[in-house]
Coordinates of N, CA and C in Angstrom, one line a residue:
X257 N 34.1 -34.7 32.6 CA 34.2 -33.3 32.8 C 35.1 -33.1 34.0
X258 N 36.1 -31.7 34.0 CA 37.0 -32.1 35.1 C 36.2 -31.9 36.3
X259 N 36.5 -31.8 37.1 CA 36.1 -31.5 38.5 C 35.8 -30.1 38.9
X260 N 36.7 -29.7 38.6 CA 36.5 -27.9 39.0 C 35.1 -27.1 38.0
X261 N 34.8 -27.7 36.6 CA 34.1 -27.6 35.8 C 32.6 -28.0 36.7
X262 N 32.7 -29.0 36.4 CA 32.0 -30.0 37.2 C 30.8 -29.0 38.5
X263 N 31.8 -29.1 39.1 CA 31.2 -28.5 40.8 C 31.1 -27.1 40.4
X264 N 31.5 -26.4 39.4 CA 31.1 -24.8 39.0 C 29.4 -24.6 38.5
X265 N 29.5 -25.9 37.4 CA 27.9 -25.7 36.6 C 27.3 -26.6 37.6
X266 N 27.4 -27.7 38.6 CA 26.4 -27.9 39.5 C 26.1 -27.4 40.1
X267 N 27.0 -26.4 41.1 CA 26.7 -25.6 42.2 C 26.0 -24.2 41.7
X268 N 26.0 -24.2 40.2 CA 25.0 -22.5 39.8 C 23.4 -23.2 39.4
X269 N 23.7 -24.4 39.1 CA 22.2 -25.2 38.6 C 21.4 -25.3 39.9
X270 N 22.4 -25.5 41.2 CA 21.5 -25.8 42.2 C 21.6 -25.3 42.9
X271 N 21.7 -23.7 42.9 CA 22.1 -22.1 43.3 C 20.3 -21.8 43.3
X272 N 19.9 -21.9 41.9 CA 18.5 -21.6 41.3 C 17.6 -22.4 42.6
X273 N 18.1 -23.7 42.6 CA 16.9 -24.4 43.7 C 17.3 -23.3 45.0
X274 N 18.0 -23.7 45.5 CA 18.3 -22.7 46.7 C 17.2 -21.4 46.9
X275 N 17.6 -20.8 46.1 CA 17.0 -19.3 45.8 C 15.5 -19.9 46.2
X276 N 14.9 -20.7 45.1 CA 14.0 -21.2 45.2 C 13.3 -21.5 46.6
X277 N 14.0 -21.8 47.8 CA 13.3 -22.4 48.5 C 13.1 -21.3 49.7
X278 N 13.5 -20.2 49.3 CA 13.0 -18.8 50.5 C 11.9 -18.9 50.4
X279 N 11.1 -18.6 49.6 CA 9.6 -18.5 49.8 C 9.0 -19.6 50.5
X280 N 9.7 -20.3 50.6 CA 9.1 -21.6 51.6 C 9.4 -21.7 53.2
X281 N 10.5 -21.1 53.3 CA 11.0 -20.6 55.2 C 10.4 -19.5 55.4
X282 N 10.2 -18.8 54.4 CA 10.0 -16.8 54.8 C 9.2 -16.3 53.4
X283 N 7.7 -17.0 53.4 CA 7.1 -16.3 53.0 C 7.1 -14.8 52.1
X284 N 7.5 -14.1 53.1 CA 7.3 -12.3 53.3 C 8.8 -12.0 52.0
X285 N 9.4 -12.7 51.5 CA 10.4 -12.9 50.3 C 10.0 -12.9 49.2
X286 N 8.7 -13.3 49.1 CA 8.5 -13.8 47.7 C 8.7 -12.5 46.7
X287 N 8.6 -10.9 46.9 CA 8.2 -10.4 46.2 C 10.1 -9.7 45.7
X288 N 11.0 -10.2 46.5 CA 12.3 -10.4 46.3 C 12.9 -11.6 45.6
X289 N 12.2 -12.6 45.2 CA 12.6 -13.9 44.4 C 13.6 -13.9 43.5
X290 N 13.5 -12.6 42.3 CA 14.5 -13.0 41.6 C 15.7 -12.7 42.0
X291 N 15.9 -11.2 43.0 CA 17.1 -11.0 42.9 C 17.9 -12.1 44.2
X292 N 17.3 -12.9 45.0 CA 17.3 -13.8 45.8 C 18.0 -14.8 44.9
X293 N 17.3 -15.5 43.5 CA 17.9 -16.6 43.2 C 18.8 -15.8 42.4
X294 N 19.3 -14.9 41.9 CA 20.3 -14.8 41.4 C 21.7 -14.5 42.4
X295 N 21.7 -14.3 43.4 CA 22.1 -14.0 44.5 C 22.7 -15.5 44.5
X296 N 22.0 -16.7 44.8 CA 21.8 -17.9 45.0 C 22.3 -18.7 43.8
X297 N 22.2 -18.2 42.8 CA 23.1 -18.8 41.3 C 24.8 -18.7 41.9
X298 N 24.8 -17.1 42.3 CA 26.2 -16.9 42.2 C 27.2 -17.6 43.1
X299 N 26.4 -17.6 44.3 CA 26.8 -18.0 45.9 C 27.5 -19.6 45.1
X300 N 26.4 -20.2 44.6 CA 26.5 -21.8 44.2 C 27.6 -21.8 43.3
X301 N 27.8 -21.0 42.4 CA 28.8 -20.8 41.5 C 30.2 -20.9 42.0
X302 N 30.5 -19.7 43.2 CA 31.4 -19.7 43.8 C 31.6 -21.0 45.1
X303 N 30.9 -21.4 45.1 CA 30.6 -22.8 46.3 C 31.2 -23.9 45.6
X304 N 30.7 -23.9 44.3 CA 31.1 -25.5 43.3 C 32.6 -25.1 42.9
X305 N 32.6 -23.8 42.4 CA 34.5 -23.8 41.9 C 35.0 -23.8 43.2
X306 N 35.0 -23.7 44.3 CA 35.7 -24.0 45.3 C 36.0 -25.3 45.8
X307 N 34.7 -25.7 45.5 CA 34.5 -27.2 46.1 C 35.4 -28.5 44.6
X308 N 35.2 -27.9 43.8 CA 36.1 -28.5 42.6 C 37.2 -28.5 42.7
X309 N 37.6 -27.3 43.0 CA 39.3 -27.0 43.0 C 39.9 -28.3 44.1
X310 N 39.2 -28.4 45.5 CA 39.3 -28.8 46.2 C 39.2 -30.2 45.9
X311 N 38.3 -30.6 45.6 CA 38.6 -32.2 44.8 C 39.3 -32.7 43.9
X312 N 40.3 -32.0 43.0 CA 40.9 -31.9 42.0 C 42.2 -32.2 43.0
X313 N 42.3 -31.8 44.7 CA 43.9 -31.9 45.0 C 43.7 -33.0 46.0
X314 N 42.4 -33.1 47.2 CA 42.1 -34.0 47.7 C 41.5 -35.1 46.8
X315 N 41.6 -36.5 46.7 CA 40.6 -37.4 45.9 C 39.9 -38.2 47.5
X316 N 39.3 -37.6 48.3 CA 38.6 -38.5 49.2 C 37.1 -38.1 49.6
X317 N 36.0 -39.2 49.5 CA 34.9 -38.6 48.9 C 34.0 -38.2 50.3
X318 N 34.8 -38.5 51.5 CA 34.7 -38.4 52.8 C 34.5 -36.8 53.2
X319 N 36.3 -36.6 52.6 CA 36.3 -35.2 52.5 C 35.9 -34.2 51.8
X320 N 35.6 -34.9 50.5 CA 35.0 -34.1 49.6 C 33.8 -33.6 49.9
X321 N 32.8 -34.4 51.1 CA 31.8 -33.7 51.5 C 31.6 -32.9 52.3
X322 N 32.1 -33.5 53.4 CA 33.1 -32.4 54.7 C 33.4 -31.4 54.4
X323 N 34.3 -30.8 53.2 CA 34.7 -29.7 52.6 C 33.3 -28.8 51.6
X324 N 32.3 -29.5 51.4 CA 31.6 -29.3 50.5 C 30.5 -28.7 51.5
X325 N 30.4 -29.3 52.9 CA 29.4 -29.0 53.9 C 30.0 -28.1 54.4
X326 N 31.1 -27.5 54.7 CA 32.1 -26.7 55.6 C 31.6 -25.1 54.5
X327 N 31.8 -25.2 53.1 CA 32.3 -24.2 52.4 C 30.8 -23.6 52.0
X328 N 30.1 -24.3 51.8 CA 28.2 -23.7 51.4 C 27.7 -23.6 52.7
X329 N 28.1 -23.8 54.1 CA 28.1 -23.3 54.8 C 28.4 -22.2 55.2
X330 N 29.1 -22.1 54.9 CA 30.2 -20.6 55.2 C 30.3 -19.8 54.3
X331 N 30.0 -19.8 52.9 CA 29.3 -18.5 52.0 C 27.7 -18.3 52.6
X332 N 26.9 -19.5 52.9 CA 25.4 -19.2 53.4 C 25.7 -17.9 54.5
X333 N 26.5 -18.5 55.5 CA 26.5 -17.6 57.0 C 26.8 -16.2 56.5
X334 N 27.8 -16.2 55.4 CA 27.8 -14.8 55.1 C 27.0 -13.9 54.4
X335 N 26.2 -14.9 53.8 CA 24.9 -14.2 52.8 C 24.1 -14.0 53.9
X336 N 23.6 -14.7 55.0 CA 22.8 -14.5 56.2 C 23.3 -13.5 56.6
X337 N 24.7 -13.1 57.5 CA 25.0 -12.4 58.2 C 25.0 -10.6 57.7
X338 N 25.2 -10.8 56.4 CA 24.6 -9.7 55.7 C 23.6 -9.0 55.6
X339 N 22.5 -9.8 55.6 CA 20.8 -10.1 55.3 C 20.6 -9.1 57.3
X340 N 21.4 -9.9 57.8 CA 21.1 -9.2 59.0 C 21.4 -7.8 59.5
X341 N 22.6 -7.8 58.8 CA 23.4 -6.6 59.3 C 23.0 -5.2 58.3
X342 N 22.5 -5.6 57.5 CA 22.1 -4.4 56.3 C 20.7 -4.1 56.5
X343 N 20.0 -5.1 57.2 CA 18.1 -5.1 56.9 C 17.8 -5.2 58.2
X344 N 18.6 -5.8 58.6 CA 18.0 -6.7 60.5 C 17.2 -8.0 60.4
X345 N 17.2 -8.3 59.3 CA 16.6 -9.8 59.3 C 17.2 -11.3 59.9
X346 N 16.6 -11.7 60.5 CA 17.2 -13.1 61.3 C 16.9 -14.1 60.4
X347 N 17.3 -14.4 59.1 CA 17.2 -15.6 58.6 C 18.5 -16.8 58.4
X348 N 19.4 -16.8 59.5 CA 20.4 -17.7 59.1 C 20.1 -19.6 58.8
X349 N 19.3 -20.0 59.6 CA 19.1 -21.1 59.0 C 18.2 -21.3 58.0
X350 N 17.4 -20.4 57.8 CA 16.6 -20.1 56.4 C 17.6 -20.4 55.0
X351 N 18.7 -19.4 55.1 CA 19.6 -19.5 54.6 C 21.2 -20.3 54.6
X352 N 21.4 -20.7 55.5 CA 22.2 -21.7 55.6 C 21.9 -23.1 55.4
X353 N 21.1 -23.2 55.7 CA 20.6 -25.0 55.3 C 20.4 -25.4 53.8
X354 N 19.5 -24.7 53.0 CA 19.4 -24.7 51.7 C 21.4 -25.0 51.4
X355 N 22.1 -23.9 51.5 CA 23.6 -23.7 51.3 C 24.3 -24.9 51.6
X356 N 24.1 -25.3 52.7 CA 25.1 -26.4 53.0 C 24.8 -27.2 52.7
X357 N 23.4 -27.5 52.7 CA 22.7 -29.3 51.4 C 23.3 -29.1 49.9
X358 N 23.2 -27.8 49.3 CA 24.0 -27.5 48.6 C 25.4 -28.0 48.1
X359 N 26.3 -27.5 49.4 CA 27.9 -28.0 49.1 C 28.0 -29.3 49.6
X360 N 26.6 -30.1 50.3 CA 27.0 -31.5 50.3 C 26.7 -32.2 49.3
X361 N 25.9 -31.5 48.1 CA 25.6 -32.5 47.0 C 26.9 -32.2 45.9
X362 N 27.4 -31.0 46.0 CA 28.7 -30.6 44.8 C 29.4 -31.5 45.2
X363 N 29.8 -31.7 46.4 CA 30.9 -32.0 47.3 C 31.2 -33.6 46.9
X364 N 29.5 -34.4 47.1 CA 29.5 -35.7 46.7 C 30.0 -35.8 45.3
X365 N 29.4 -34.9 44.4 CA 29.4 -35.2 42.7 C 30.4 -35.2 42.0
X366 N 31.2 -34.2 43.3 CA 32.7 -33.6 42.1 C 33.2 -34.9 42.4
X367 N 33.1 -35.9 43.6 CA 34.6 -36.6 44.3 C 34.1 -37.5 43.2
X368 N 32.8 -38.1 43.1 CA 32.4 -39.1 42.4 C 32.5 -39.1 41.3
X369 N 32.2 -38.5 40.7 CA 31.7 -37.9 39.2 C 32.6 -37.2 38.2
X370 N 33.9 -36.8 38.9 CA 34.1 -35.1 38.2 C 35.6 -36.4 37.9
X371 N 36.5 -36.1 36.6 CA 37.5 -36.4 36.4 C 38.6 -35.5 36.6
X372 N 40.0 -35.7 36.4 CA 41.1 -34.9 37.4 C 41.3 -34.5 36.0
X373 N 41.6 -34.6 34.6 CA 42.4 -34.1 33.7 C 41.3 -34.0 32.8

């Protein structure tokens, strides 16, 4: 599977876990769950095609995580920073950690896993 494919359907498959794991930092979410993991599908979606694209031009599996931890990091801060600025809720490591374990597993899978053509 190419790469960019690759890191698109892993990162929406484990978009769902993500989502999944609010109710376990923040409770007081649960009754927000679905639109949370679908939130969390999409974030992943856009996390893996980025993170694919990106392995498709770098082949180093070094970087491929580096870039993979850098980028689900940095969609997370935004979905946090949001969360804060629209509600006033302080959940960024709530939500950034899930995120960034996230783009270090795409990150790993695409470099390893994912083929270039």
């Amino acid at each position: 599977m190419k790469k960019w494919l690759l890191g698109t359907l892993l990162g929406g498959v484990l978009g769902i876990f993500d989502g999944l794991t609010a109710p376990l930092s923040a409770p007081e979410t649960l009754p927000e769950l679905p639109g949370i993991i679908f939130g969390s599908v999409i974030k992943g979606f856009i996390t893996g095609l980025l993170i694919g694209y990106f392995a498709q031009k770098v082949r180093s599996l070094t970087w491929g995580i580096i870039f993979g931890l850098a980028i689900g990091a940095l969609l997370a801060f935004g979905v946090a920073l949001m969360q804060y600025l629209a509600l006033g809720r302080v959940y960024f490591w709530q939500i950034m950690l899930p995120g960034a374990v996230l783009g270090i597993i795409v990150g790993y899978v695409t470099q390893k896993h994912g083929r270039l053509n």
